[in-house]
XYZ file of C-alpha atoms in Angstrom:
735
model
C -128.062 -20.918 159.239
C -125.452 -21.721 157.024
C -122.513 -19.590 157.238
C -121.248 -17.495 154.214
C -118.567 -19.090 152.557
C -115.825 -18.612 149.902
C -113.441 -21.528 148.410
C -110.620 -20.094 146.728
C -110.609 -21.128 142.842
C -107.707 -23.309 141.482
C -104.660 -20.914 141.206
C -104.894 -19.035 144.526
C -103.145 -21.594 146.438
C -100.762 -21.916 149.411
C -98.138 -24.386 148.653
C -97.048 -26.635 151.442
C -94.950 -28.933 149.414
C -94.487 -29.694 145.671
C -96.888 -32.670 146.182
C -99.438 -31.538 148.603
C -101.497 -28.271 148.361
C -104.083 -26.472 150.381
C -106.776 -24.077 149.216
C -108.672 -21.399 150.920
C -107.960 -20.451 154.648
C -109.258 -21.132 158.035
C -112.789 -22.160 158.446
C -114.298 -19.960 155.567
C -114.829 -23.199 153.510
C -117.361 -24.776 156.008
C -120.122 -25.984 156.452
C -120.239 -28.829 153.669
C -122.923 -27.998 151.356
C -125.458 -30.281 149.529
C -123.512 -32.189 146.662
C -120.107 -31.199 147.830
C -117.722 -34.133 148.203
C -114.872 -34.989 150.736
C -112.143 -37.191 149.943
C -109.035 -38.674 151.596
C -105.720 -38.832 149.823
C -102.099 -39.632 150.447
C -100.037 -36.600 151.676
C -97.097 -37.099 149.341
C -93.262 -37.373 149.708
C -91.253 -34.272 150.675
C -88.750 -33.819 147.884
C -86.211 -32.409 150.106
C -86.120 -35.094 152.701
C -87.506 -37.805 150.370
C -89.583 -39.132 153.121
C -93.497 -38.834 153.852
C -94.582 -35.229 153.989
C -96.405 -34.440 157.451
C -97.504 -31.088 156.317
C -99.272 -32.736 153.061
C -103.127 -32.735 152.998
C -104.870 -36.010 153.677
C -108.416 -34.585 153.440
C -109.805 -32.222 150.786
C -113.370 -30.941 150.565
C -114.288 -30.313 146.812
C -116.995 -27.917 145.690
C -118.676 -30.238 143.267
C -121.876 -28.529 143.264
C -123.718 -28.223 139.732
C -124.732 -25.438 139.032
C -121.622 -24.078 140.593
C -121.688 -21.000 143.004
C -119.420 -18.340 144.026
C -115.933 -18.148 142.297
C -116.405 -21.645 140.617
C -117.503 -22.063 136.935
C -119.497 -24.550 134.720
C -117.691 -27.850 134.006
C -117.560 -29.094 130.402
C -117.899 -32.840 130.044
C -114.923 -34.659 129.302
C -112.543 -31.756 130.122
C -110.703 -31.251 133.294
C -112.626 -29.156 135.886
C -110.819 -27.222 138.632
C -113.586 -26.284 141.171
C -112.471 -24.693 144.504
C -111.024 -27.063 147.165
C -110.037 -26.931 150.797
C -108.102 -28.520 153.260
C -108.201 -25.955 156.055
C -104.512 -24.721 155.664
C -103.496 -21.820 157.730
C -105.515 -23.311 160.916
C -102.262 -24.851 162.631
C -103.161 -27.932 164.616
C -106.478 -28.055 162.746
C -104.988 -28.281 159.359
C -106.242 -31.505 157.541
C -102.602 -32.856 157.268
C -100.804 -35.952 158.060
C -99.111 -34.317 160.947
C -102.548 -33.734 162.596
C -104.591 -36.965 161.289
C -101.666 -39.438 160.293
C -102.406 -41.563 156.999
C -106.438 -42.059 156.841
C -108.311 -43.620 154.197
C -112.274 -44.019 155.443
C -114.311 -40.942 155.437
C -117.884 -40.394 156.335
C -120.263 -37.248 156.721
C -122.612 -37.283 159.505
C -126.298 -37.189 158.583
C -128.191 -33.763 158.434
C -127.106 -30.132 157.497
C -123.821 -28.645 158.524
C -122.398 -32.460 158.822
C -119.230 -33.204 160.653
C -116.474 -34.905 158.884
C -115.028 -38.430 160.262
C -111.996 -39.944 158.991
C -110.201 -43.163 160.116
C -106.670 -44.314 160.577
C -105.238 -46.842 158.033
C -101.484 -46.775 157.752
C -100.823 -49.117 155.237
C -103.379 -48.264 152.655
C -100.891 -46.223 150.336
C -97.965 -48.589 151.147
C -95.691 -49.668 154.142
C -94.134 -46.669 156.097
C -92.276 -46.893 159.090
C -94.713 -45.960 162.084
C -91.833 -43.898 163.567
C -91.971 -41.348 160.607
C -93.949 -38.269 161.627
C -97.275 -38.315 159.710
C -97.902 -42.036 159.486
C -99.617 -42.549 162.670
C -101.709 -39.492 163.724
C -102.394 -38.456 167.460
C -105.328 -40.915 167.791
C -103.047 -44.106 166.966
C -103.180 -46.647 164.168
C -106.955 -47.552 165.227
C -107.948 -43.887 165.648
C -111.042 -42.211 164.333
C -111.180 -38.464 163.956
C -114.061 -36.134 164.137
C -113.827 -32.839 162.379
C -116.307 -30.018 163.283
C -118.633 -29.236 160.343
C -118.578 -25.558 161.059
C -115.217 -24.643 162.561
C -113.147 -27.463 160.954
C -111.572 -28.308 164.460
C -110.058 -31.797 164.690
C -110.952 -33.968 167.882
C -110.136 -37.447 168.551
C -113.473 -39.225 168.226
C -111.711 -42.797 169.426
C -108.159 -43.516 170.340
C -106.280 -46.523 169.941
C -105.956 -48.735 173.042
C -107.102 -51.692 174.854
C -109.283 -49.993 177.776
C -112.747 -48.859 177.696
C -113.931 -46.993 174.818
C -110.596 -47.729 173.176
C -109.965 -49.091 169.388
C -107.594 -52.155 169.857
C -105.182 -52.083 167.170
C -101.538 -52.624 166.861
C -100.538 -51.217 163.296
C -102.781 -52.467 160.595
C -105.255 -49.758 161.304
C -109.092 -49.556 160.152
C -110.815 -50.618 157.156
C -113.521 -47.993 156.667
C -116.283 -46.486 158.701
C -120.130 -45.679 158.475
C -121.597 -42.877 160.459
C -125.226 -43.076 161.065
C -127.624 -40.784 163.031
C -126.708 -42.389 166.356
C -124.080 -44.962 165.772
C -120.585 -45.135 164.190
C -119.490 -48.585 162.580
C -115.728 -49.420 161.883
C -114.035 -52.395 160.414
C -110.694 -53.434 162.221
C -107.928 -54.657 159.980
C -106.167 -56.134 162.817
C -108.864 -58.636 164.191
C -111.261 -58.713 161.384
C -114.000 -57.472 163.855
C -116.736 -54.612 163.210
C -116.784 -52.197 166.070
C -120.012 -50.246 167.113
C -119.711 -46.817 168.632
C -122.355 -44.480 169.904
C -122.329 -40.877 168.605
C -120.415 -39.715 171.431
C -117.292 -42.191 170.736
C -118.095 -44.909 173.290
C -117.194 -48.432 171.897
C -120.407 -50.588 172.645
C -119.742 -53.817 170.770
C -117.208 -55.695 168.859
C -118.684 -58.005 166.457
C -116.968 -60.982 165.131
C -118.952 -62.057 161.962
C -117.462 -65.556 161.495
C -116.386 -66.421 165.096
C -112.814 -66.460 164.052
C -111.478 -65.046 167.267
C -108.428 -63.623 165.898
C -106.299 -61.628 168.231
C -105.083 -57.914 167.945
C -101.402 -58.838 167.462
C -100.158 -56.231 165.022
C -100.720 -58.586 161.794
C -103.535 -58.146 159.339
C -106.485 -60.400 159.879
C -106.700 -63.720 157.810
C -107.791 -63.395 154.435
C -111.396 -64.362 153.943
C -112.263 -63.102 157.364
C -110.764 -59.690 156.873
C -113.530 -57.090 156.857
C -112.918 -53.776 155.162
C -115.877 -51.625 153.434
C -118.921 -50.893 155.643
C -122.249 -49.300 155.165
C -125.906 -49.364 156.440
C -128.735 -49.828 154.121
C -131.006 -46.876 153.582
C -133.840 -48.403 155.920
C -131.144 -48.766 158.708
C -131.914 -52.425 159.086
C -128.752 -54.104 158.141
C -125.233 -53.380 158.130
C -123.370 -54.348 154.925
C -119.475 -55.041 154.750
C -116.881 -56.496 152.584
C -114.617 -59.317 153.032
C -111.093 -59.401 151.537
C -110.061 -63.065 150.171
C -107.966 -62.248 147.169
C -105.931 -59.206 145.708
C -103.491 -58.678 142.893
C -100.628 -60.699 144.592
C -102.895 -63.478 146.334
C -104.820 -64.730 143.454
C -105.950 -68.271 144.548
C -106.713 -67.799 148.230
C -109.027 -70.692 149.483
C -112.376 -69.990 150.990
C -111.974 -70.315 154.873
C -114.253 -72.898 156.590
C -115.517 -70.297 159.063
C -117.470 -68.537 156.341
C -119.307 -71.539 155.343
C -119.322 -73.646 152.193
C -117.267 -72.216 149.355
C -119.292 -70.560 146.336
C -118.410 -71.915 142.877
C -115.942 -69.147 142.040
C -114.290 -68.128 145.407
C -113.483 -64.527 145.605
C -113.966 -61.250 147.521
C -117.585 -61.020 148.907
C -120.317 -58.629 150.333
C -122.058 -59.848 153.557
C -124.839 -58.147 155.766
C -125.876 -58.415 159.401
C -129.058 -57.304 161.163
C -129.178 -54.146 163.291
C -131.411 -53.992 166.527
C -133.233 -51.129 167.894
C -129.935 -50.228 170.008
C -127.693 -50.027 167.068
C -126.030 -53.388 167.911
C -125.298 -56.175 165.339
C -127.149 -59.262 165.940
C -127.448 -62.789 164.590
C -125.232 -64.385 161.905
C -124.178 -62.626 158.664
C -125.861 -63.291 155.477
C -123.538 -63.650 152.304
C -125.103 -61.333 149.736
C -122.688 -61.028 146.720
C -119.556 -63.015 145.474
C -117.785 -60.624 143.391
C -116.831 -61.587 139.756
C -113.285 -62.002 138.805
C -111.594 -59.517 136.560
C -111.891 -60.600 132.918
C -109.763 -63.625 132.033
C -108.627 -63.855 135.982
C -109.678 -65.924 138.974
C -109.375 -62.956 141.285
C -110.178 -59.342 141.715
C -108.881 -56.635 144.114
C -110.882 -56.054 147.519
C -113.912 -53.787 147.747
C -112.950 -50.907 150.027
C -116.130 -48.802 149.903
C -119.923 -49.470 149.816
C -122.270 -46.821 149.041
C -126.244 -46.897 148.566
C -127.455 -44.578 145.819
C -130.775 -42.651 146.162
C -132.663 -45.262 144.191
C -131.337 -48.042 146.571
C -128.865 -49.693 144.510
C -125.539 -50.658 145.922
C -122.116 -49.214 144.564
C -118.908 -50.900 145.170
C -115.543 -49.662 144.790
C -112.498 -51.884 144.720
C -108.615 -50.923 145.325
C -105.510 -52.240 144.291
C -103.433 -53.987 147.042
C -100.134 -55.978 146.563
C -100.297 -58.110 149.560
C -101.523 -56.575 152.679
C -100.355 -53.112 151.663
C -101.332 -50.591 148.983
C -98.698 -49.009 146.869
C -98.477 -45.629 145.031
C -98.059 -45.843 141.279
C -99.726 -49.059 140.414
C -103.227 -49.217 139.169
C -105.634 -50.269 136.413
C -107.323 -53.194 138.186
C -109.931 -52.038 140.282
C -113.836 -51.675 139.358
C -116.896 -49.654 140.256
C -119.796 -52.232 140.292
C -123.369 -51.831 140.988
C -126.221 -54.189 142.271
C -129.727 -53.857 142.556
C -132.061 -55.791 144.923
C -134.284 -57.968 143.103
C -136.500 -59.955 145.318
C -134.306 -61.328 147.964
C -131.015 -61.210 145.854
C -128.630 -58.536 144.826
C -128.105 -58.785 141.128
C -125.561 -56.749 139.019
C -127.555 -53.692 137.620
C -127.974 -53.007 133.984
C -125.794 -49.803 134.361
C -122.113 -49.815 133.559
C -119.419 -47.685 135.222
C -116.273 -47.686 133.351
C -113.832 -45.043 134.454
C -110.375 -43.584 133.592
C -108.754 -43.799 130.273
C -106.600 -47.027 130.677
C -108.203 -50.154 129.297
C -107.662 -53.682 130.400
C -109.567 -56.832 128.633
C -112.267 -54.636 127.396
C -113.029 -52.439 130.565
C -111.795 -49.461 132.178
C -110.981 -50.679 135.886
C -109.443 -47.536 137.087
C -110.998 -46.888 140.609
C -108.912 -46.388 143.599
C -111.390 -47.255 146.454
C -113.991 -44.638 146.805
C -117.564 -44.178 145.380
C -120.570 -42.255 146.381
C -123.891 -40.904 144.763
C -125.142 -37.294 144.836
C -128.850 -36.631 145.090
C -129.513 -36.917 141.382
C -127.664 -40.370 141.375
C -124.632 -39.404 139.551
C -121.786 -41.445 140.840
C -118.679 -39.865 142.103
C -115.481 -42.013 142.480
C -111.763 -41.686 143.119
C -109.970 -42.763 139.974
C -106.669 -43.144 138.167
C -106.224 -41.686 134.735
C -109.296 -39.625 134.975
C -108.220 -37.850 131.807
C -105.442 -39.181 129.252
C -101.804 -38.454 130.010
C -101.287 -39.424 133.806
C -103.837 -37.459 135.412
C -105.499 -38.469 138.744
C -108.170 -37.291 141.057
C -112.001 -37.889 141.222
C -114.454 -37.925 138.459
C -118.178 -37.787 138.216
C -119.877 -40.578 136.014
C -123.340 -39.624 134.660
C -126.752 -41.269 135.438
C -127.694 -43.774 134.011
C -124.188 -45.157 133.488
C -121.916 -45.141 130.624
C -120.019 -47.454 128.156
C -116.329 -47.769 127.303
C -116.426 -45.392 124.208
C -117.736 -42.268 126.327
C -115.964 -43.213 129.661
C -114.030 -39.910 129.476
C -116.289 -37.589 127.211
C -119.278 -38.061 129.395
C -117.394 -37.749 132.741
C -116.576 -34.729 134.734
C -112.993 -35.321 135.864
C -111.279 -33.448 138.567
C -107.554 -33.414 139.411
C -106.106 -32.200 142.581
C -102.503 -30.827 142.829
C -99.798 -33.416 143.643
C -101.997 -36.452 143.352
C -100.128 -39.484 142.070
C -101.408 -42.970 140.621
C -103.375 -44.799 143.428
C -102.999 -42.162 145.749
C -106.549 -40.848 146.270
C -108.520 -42.734 148.838
C -112.272 -43.083 149.745
C -114.811 -40.315 149.307
C -118.353 -39.300 150.504
C -120.742 -36.857 148.848
C -123.202 -34.849 151.022
C -126.896 -35.759 150.036
C -129.792 -33.713 151.168
C -132.507 -35.808 149.776
C -133.574 -32.886 147.398
C -133.008 -34.112 143.896
C -133.113 -31.469 140.953
C -135.901 -31.582 138.401
C -133.962 -33.544 135.696
C -134.770 -35.061 132.394
C -133.001 -37.054 129.206
C -130.331 -35.185 127.392
C -128.891 -36.456 124.207
C -125.289 -35.770 123.594
C -123.143 -36.076 120.592
C -119.369 -36.245 121.775
C -116.309 -34.686 120.083
C -115.831 -38.315 118.173
C -119.441 -38.405 117.097
C -120.767 -40.996 119.406
C -124.306 -40.446 120.854
C -125.276 -41.051 124.325
C -127.871 -39.993 126.922
C -127.716 -38.574 130.375
C -130.076 -37.555 132.983
C -129.585 -34.044 134.073
C -131.027 -30.538 134.513
C -132.116 -28.722 131.512
C -129.516 -26.243 132.290
C -126.795 -28.585 132.868
C -127.811 -30.398 129.373
C -127.265 -27.061 127.645
C -124.235 -25.843 129.480
C -122.114 -28.872 130.365
C -123.035 -31.167 127.637
C -124.162 -28.937 124.851
C -126.902 -31.384 124.424
C -130.753 -31.639 123.373
C -132.936 -31.712 126.546
C -136.219 -33.708 126.174
C -138.184 -32.366 128.916
C -138.584 -32.775 132.647
C -139.181 -36.260 133.613
C -138.028 -37.806 130.505
C -135.980 -41.004 130.492
C -132.995 -42.260 128.470
C -134.759 -45.730 128.179
C -137.378 -44.415 125.774
C -135.125 -42.103 123.540
C -132.721 -43.081 120.699
C -130.086 -40.237 120.605
C -129.258 -41.578 117.073
C -132.480 -40.046 115.997
C -132.855 -36.729 117.862
C -135.963 -34.509 117.328
C -135.639 -31.087 115.482
C -134.166 -28.601 117.345
C -133.388 -24.898 116.974
C -132.551 -21.401 118.349
C -134.961 -19.998 120.642
C -135.314 -16.234 121.099
C -137.119 -15.124 124.230
C -137.527 -12.180 126.605
C -136.315 -12.780 130.113
C -137.723 -10.609 132.760
C -134.463 -10.110 134.609
C -131.844 -10.056 131.739
C -133.881 -9.176 128.709
C -133.878 -10.650 125.276
C -131.876 -13.990 125.269
C -131.188 -16.579 122.573
C -130.524 -20.222 123.498
C -129.341 -22.850 120.986
C -130.520 -26.482 120.861
C -133.983 -26.239 122.109
C -137.042 -28.301 121.326
C -139.995 -26.373 120.140
C -142.193 -26.939 123.157
C -139.539 -25.736 125.700
C -138.965 -22.705 123.737
C -142.682 -21.800 123.262
C -143.104 -22.141 126.946
C -140.991 -19.072 127.512
C -142.034 -15.611 127.372
C -142.428 -13.893 123.983
C -140.626 -16.516 122.402
C -139.752 -17.672 118.877
C -138.386 -20.790 117.777
C -136.092 -21.159 114.816
C -136.022 -24.849 113.608
C -132.491 -26.177 112.640
C -131.133 -22.739 113.134
C -128.370 -21.283 115.448
C -128.383 -18.240 117.562
C -125.777 -16.946 115.268
C -127.771 -17.072 112.297
C -131.020 -15.298 113.561
C -131.703 -11.725 114.709
C -132.988 -11.821 118.372
C -135.177 -10.028 119.224
C -137.024 -10.733 115.960
C -137.753 -7.947 113.303
C -141.497 -7.373 112.605
C -141.828 -7.576 108.646
C -145.214 -9.143 107.806
C -146.312 -10.812 104.620
C -147.046 -13.825 102.773
C -145.021 -17.055 103.325
C -145.106 -19.786 100.859
C -143.817 -23.119 102.112
C -143.918 -26.865 101.848
C -145.169 -28.990 104.555
C -145.419 -32.975 104.153
C -145.458 -32.280 100.240
C -148.197 -29.951 100.403
C -147.583 -26.169 99.664
C -149.122 -23.808 102.317
C -149.181 -20.018 102.407
C -149.349 -18.195 105.709
C -149.442 -14.285 106.554
C -146.774 -14.036 109.173
C -143.468 -12.334 109.985
C -140.306 -12.507 107.734
C -138.375 -13.863 110.512
C -140.841 -16.672 111.257
C -141.183 -17.524 107.606
C -137.482 -17.637 106.952
C -136.336 -19.521 110.040
C -139.426 -21.595 111.294
C -140.819 -22.501 108.038
C -138.000 -22.118 105.643
C -140.093 -20.535 103.029
C -140.506 -17.781 100.550
C -141.444 -14.366 102.008
C -143.437 -11.798 100.259
C -143.297 -8.398 102.228
C -146.548 -6.644 102.741
C -148.478 -9.159 100.164
C -151.452 -11.344 101.128
C -151.483 -14.881 100.232
C -154.197 -14.142 97.465
C -151.742 -12.096 95.505
C -148.998 -14.549 95.330
C -148.455 -17.888 93.247
C -147.779 -20.622 95.854
C -146.083 -22.773 94.808
C -144.125 -21.098 91.994
C -144.610 -23.275 88.845
C -141.136 -22.512 87.676
C -139.447 -24.001 90.785
C -139.129 -27.570 91.728
C -137.134 -30.669 92.387
C -134.375 -31.525 89.724
C -132.990 -34.987 89.297
C -129.396 -34.848 87.708
C -126.454 -36.915 87.261
C -123.048 -35.723 88.506
C -119.958 -38.053 88.990
C -121.853 -41.181 88.471
C -124.589 -40.229 91.055
C -128.201 -39.081 90.813
C -128.611 -35.888 92.635
C -131.542 -33.994 93.668
C -131.911 -30.201 94.199
C -134.609 -27.459 94.275
C -133.974 -25.221 91.446
C -135.570 -23.337 88.521
C -136.696 -25.274 85.397
C -133.937 -23.283 83.557
C -131.122 -24.243 85.897
C -132.283 -27.849 85.729
C -132.323 -27.700 81.820
C -128.836 -26.627 81.773
C -128.036 -29.662 83.879
C -129.727 -31.976 81.532
C -131.959 -33.075 84.453
C -135.457 -34.130 85.071
C -137.632 -31.320 86.296
C -140.621 -31.788 88.692
C -142.482 -28.538 88.904
C -143.470 -27.396 92.444
C -142.062 -30.634 94.143
C -139.388 -30.704 96.646
C -136.721 -33.364 96.774
C -138.153 -34.896 99.821
C -141.386 -35.635 98.030
C -140.276 -37.290 94.741
C -137.947 -40.217 94.006
C -135.298 -39.638 91.483
C -134.971 -42.527 88.962
C -131.729 -44.360 89.551
C -128.951 -44.440 86.855
C -129.555 -47.426 84.528
C -127.130 -50.419 85.178
C -124.016 -50.637 82.998
C -121.068 -52.730 82.612
C -118.056 -53.531 80.476
C -118.770 -54.196 76.647
C -116.356 -55.456 73.958
C -117.389 -54.137 70.544
C -115.456 -53.043 67.262
C -115.177 -49.528 66.696
C -114.998 -47.702 63.229
C -111.388 -48.579 62.877
C -112.099 -52.186 63.072
C -110.407 -52.360 66.731
C -112.048 -54.313 69.354
C -112.688 -51.642 72.160
C -113.842 -52.019 75.654
C -116.444 -49.370 76.909
C -118.850 -49.002 80.036
C -122.297 -49.235 78.353
C -125.791 -50.486 79.222
C -126.649 -53.847 77.992
C -128.957 -52.639 75.195
C -126.645 -50.275 73.430
C -123.735 -52.987 73.836
C -125.960 -55.320 71.926
C -126.798 -52.816 69.228
C -122.988 -52.696 68.450
C -122.812 -56.484 68.049
C -120.746 -56.366 71.348
C -120.190 -58.623 74.184
C -121.627 -57.452 77.553
C -119.923 -58.768 80.674
C -122.684 -58.047 83.223
C -123.975 -55.155 85.413
C -121.039 -53.577 87.353
C -118.181 -55.124 85.321
C -115.196 -53.043 84.584
C -113.080 -52.861 81.605
C -109.895 -53.379 83.524
C -111.231 -56.881 84.298
C -111.883 -57.707 80.568
C -109.809 -58.979 77.714
C -111.542 -57.926 74.501
C -110.700 -60.181 71.217
C -108.415 -59.195 68.222
C -109.755 -56.912 65.440
C -112.053 -58.545 62.708
C -112.847 -58.044 59.126
C -114.498 -59.697 56.016
C -113.170 -63.026 55.404
C -114.041 -64.986 52.085
C -113.733 -68.773 52.356
C -114.812 -70.776 49.235
C -117.397 -68.113 48.289
C -118.631 -67.443 51.653
C -118.028 -64.216 53.843
C -117.808 -64.187 57.499
C -116.100 -61.676 60.196
C -113.027 -63.116 61.631
C -109.564 -62.003 62.625
C -106.875 -62.164 60.124
C -105.157 -65.185 61.832
C -108.387 -66.745 61.906
C -108.983 -66.115 58.134
C -105.503 -67.261 57.044
C -106.045 -70.634 59.176
C -109.238 -71.089 57.132
C -107.308 -70.569 53.889
C -109.713 -67.680 53.332
C -109.136 -64.058 51.851
C -109.139 -61.344 54.278
C -110.059 -58.038 53.423
C -108.661 -55.924 56.214
C -109.562 -54.889 59.729
C -112.990 -53.419 60.120
C -114.279 -54.389 56.778
C -117.902 -55.843 56.557
C -119.391 -58.567 54.393
C -121.752 -56.217 52.986
C -118.971 -54.357 51.318
C -117.075 -57.175 49.630
C -118.007 -59.866 46.928
C -116.692 -63.246 47.459
C -115.950 -64.888 44.103
C -115.676 -68.716 43.759
C -112.893 -69.930 41.444
C -112.683 -73.647 41.556
C -109.575 -73.680 39.534
C -107.631 -71.728 42.044
C -107.010 -74.824 44.190
C -104.621 -73.106 46.700
C -106.818 -70.220 47.085
C -104.281 -67.595 46.518
C -106.281 -65.629 44.036
C -104.473 -67.027 40.812
C -104.625 -70.164 38.630
C -101.067 -71.078 37.733
C -98.548 -74.116 37.781
C -99.097 -74.440 41.494
C -102.651 -75.145 41.012
C -101.797 -77.746 38.417
C -99.312 -79.434 40.527
C -101.680 -80.005 43.305
C -104.116 -81.404 40.779
C -101.551 -83.814 39.406
C -100.484 -84.921 42.846
C -104.263 -85.631 43.582
C -104.327 -87.953 40.446
C -105.801 -91.658 41.107
C -108.595 -93.462 42.346
C -111.077 -91.313 44.455
C -111.412 -92.794 47.969
């Protein structure tokens, strides 16, 4: 039996410090339910003392169930969601604070219902803090693992730090991460680089040195290239996967150590695996599975701090920024979420992308802070910086089947926690119950007009994403969201709540509901629900054919978008109406088609197509025009936009289709010019150069008579002494 629970919604909080908050009270928020998330975090700095706040929360349970329950509300994609959260405040020594747990990073839920929560000490993951400060090292020591009862919330030391039997040897660096299986717990030790195997009761039964490095527990961090961190068992329980830290943000060219075998072509942080025998012990040599790709334009990446297997068997990896051996608050934007899938014997990058957070670096959004997990429906939860623009940090859900850079925020479900700073979230785990919802493809258009597809339940598609649901079992691979199907409002009768209307439904989904009516391309605000029953003839066009049906007025107007004739049978109406049809007309240089009466079309000087709709007839395009230089009635050369034919009729010059007058220079005005008895059209300057007689701009040759007067040698229209002098000057022998 699960206990009845209540999680206080955001706003009803008990303030422990301006940086660290707790929600709810006592053990009322437990047990952890399917699809809820637990996450470690930095407890913050006390503003009064300016040192680490021992009373700040280091572990938070977040009610990430969708659909939400109790006091929670539905999230909206791309907007901050504030679901109930819980850190067991008010429980004294069982509060999930630094005072009771120290600085922790690794977190894991035990298998099964009402799971226990395990967290592991990692004093340096958020920065270097003096171990003597209260809250840095918890009661179990720097190598301790804590078990939190899944029903009561009570904290117990699962394993304590020390060098005796059933102790975890560690002198300061702490643990990397932990994995909790059905019968064994595995932990990586940052002090000696080994992986420790513990029974479910906390007995240490093995320390596995994957590379035979024989590093001592001396208070220093294990050697780079031999330093194990993330750890997770594969779904079949046959191999344990772990990460090896070689390079980070300040040590960008560390050499591949000889103990780990021949170096790869691009040495970097890596993922390995080792076999697990029937007793839970690790056996044999480790196998290198993946060498992580570099960050863009770099030769390094930050180390992998979390490994998680999705319900489909893919491997999710979360990186976290480190400046040397220590993390640091207020640095970020250089850590990724990566996914790999097993193809044959090799792990290869999956086709899915997981950009997260608003800050972009070299074309990607690498804002992970070290934690990743999947819910039953394969959505990816991750701790994240800049989950929302404006310096907001916390955790975020990335939709299945992945995202791309432009929708990394609008498709996510971001959750902020009070007091969280940049790089101050830790690892997370999500409770899986192997009980996936019935889901399908959902096409969404985000506020910026970008289309994308997610796999969610029908209710989440409509409520969280305001999308179009393609039916249970449908897949985004086979859907192009840029060309969505026809949708509409669905009016139906619900047995519990009565008549309901739901927007954006496909016709089959609507008609599957009781007493339903589907209204194509309509919204609920535009229809009457329940529908009013007024019957008659409905005349409508379908695929360029006119159809008449006897139906209700609501169905005629909303489903068929037809013309309704109340109480008339189809035999009594004209369908279609001959005076209605498509009209092609010109407006602002474009051909437009509208369905209208023949009379309205005549007023627009349009081409009318009786009984046709615009979808069924092509409107002839406007003829091509261009710049034309021609002489107007005043004899002035003018440029106008004409077709080629009319330009030629005006004896003009056509400069080509699409040419404009602003790019054309027309010639000077012309008129009739008589030269030696011949008339031709020329400008006044041209006529003077030819010693002709110019009759004025715009005059035409057919309107003048050119008279030849051979005695008028100088062609000035008079025979006088000047002509005689020209003749005398020309006397002599002809050449």
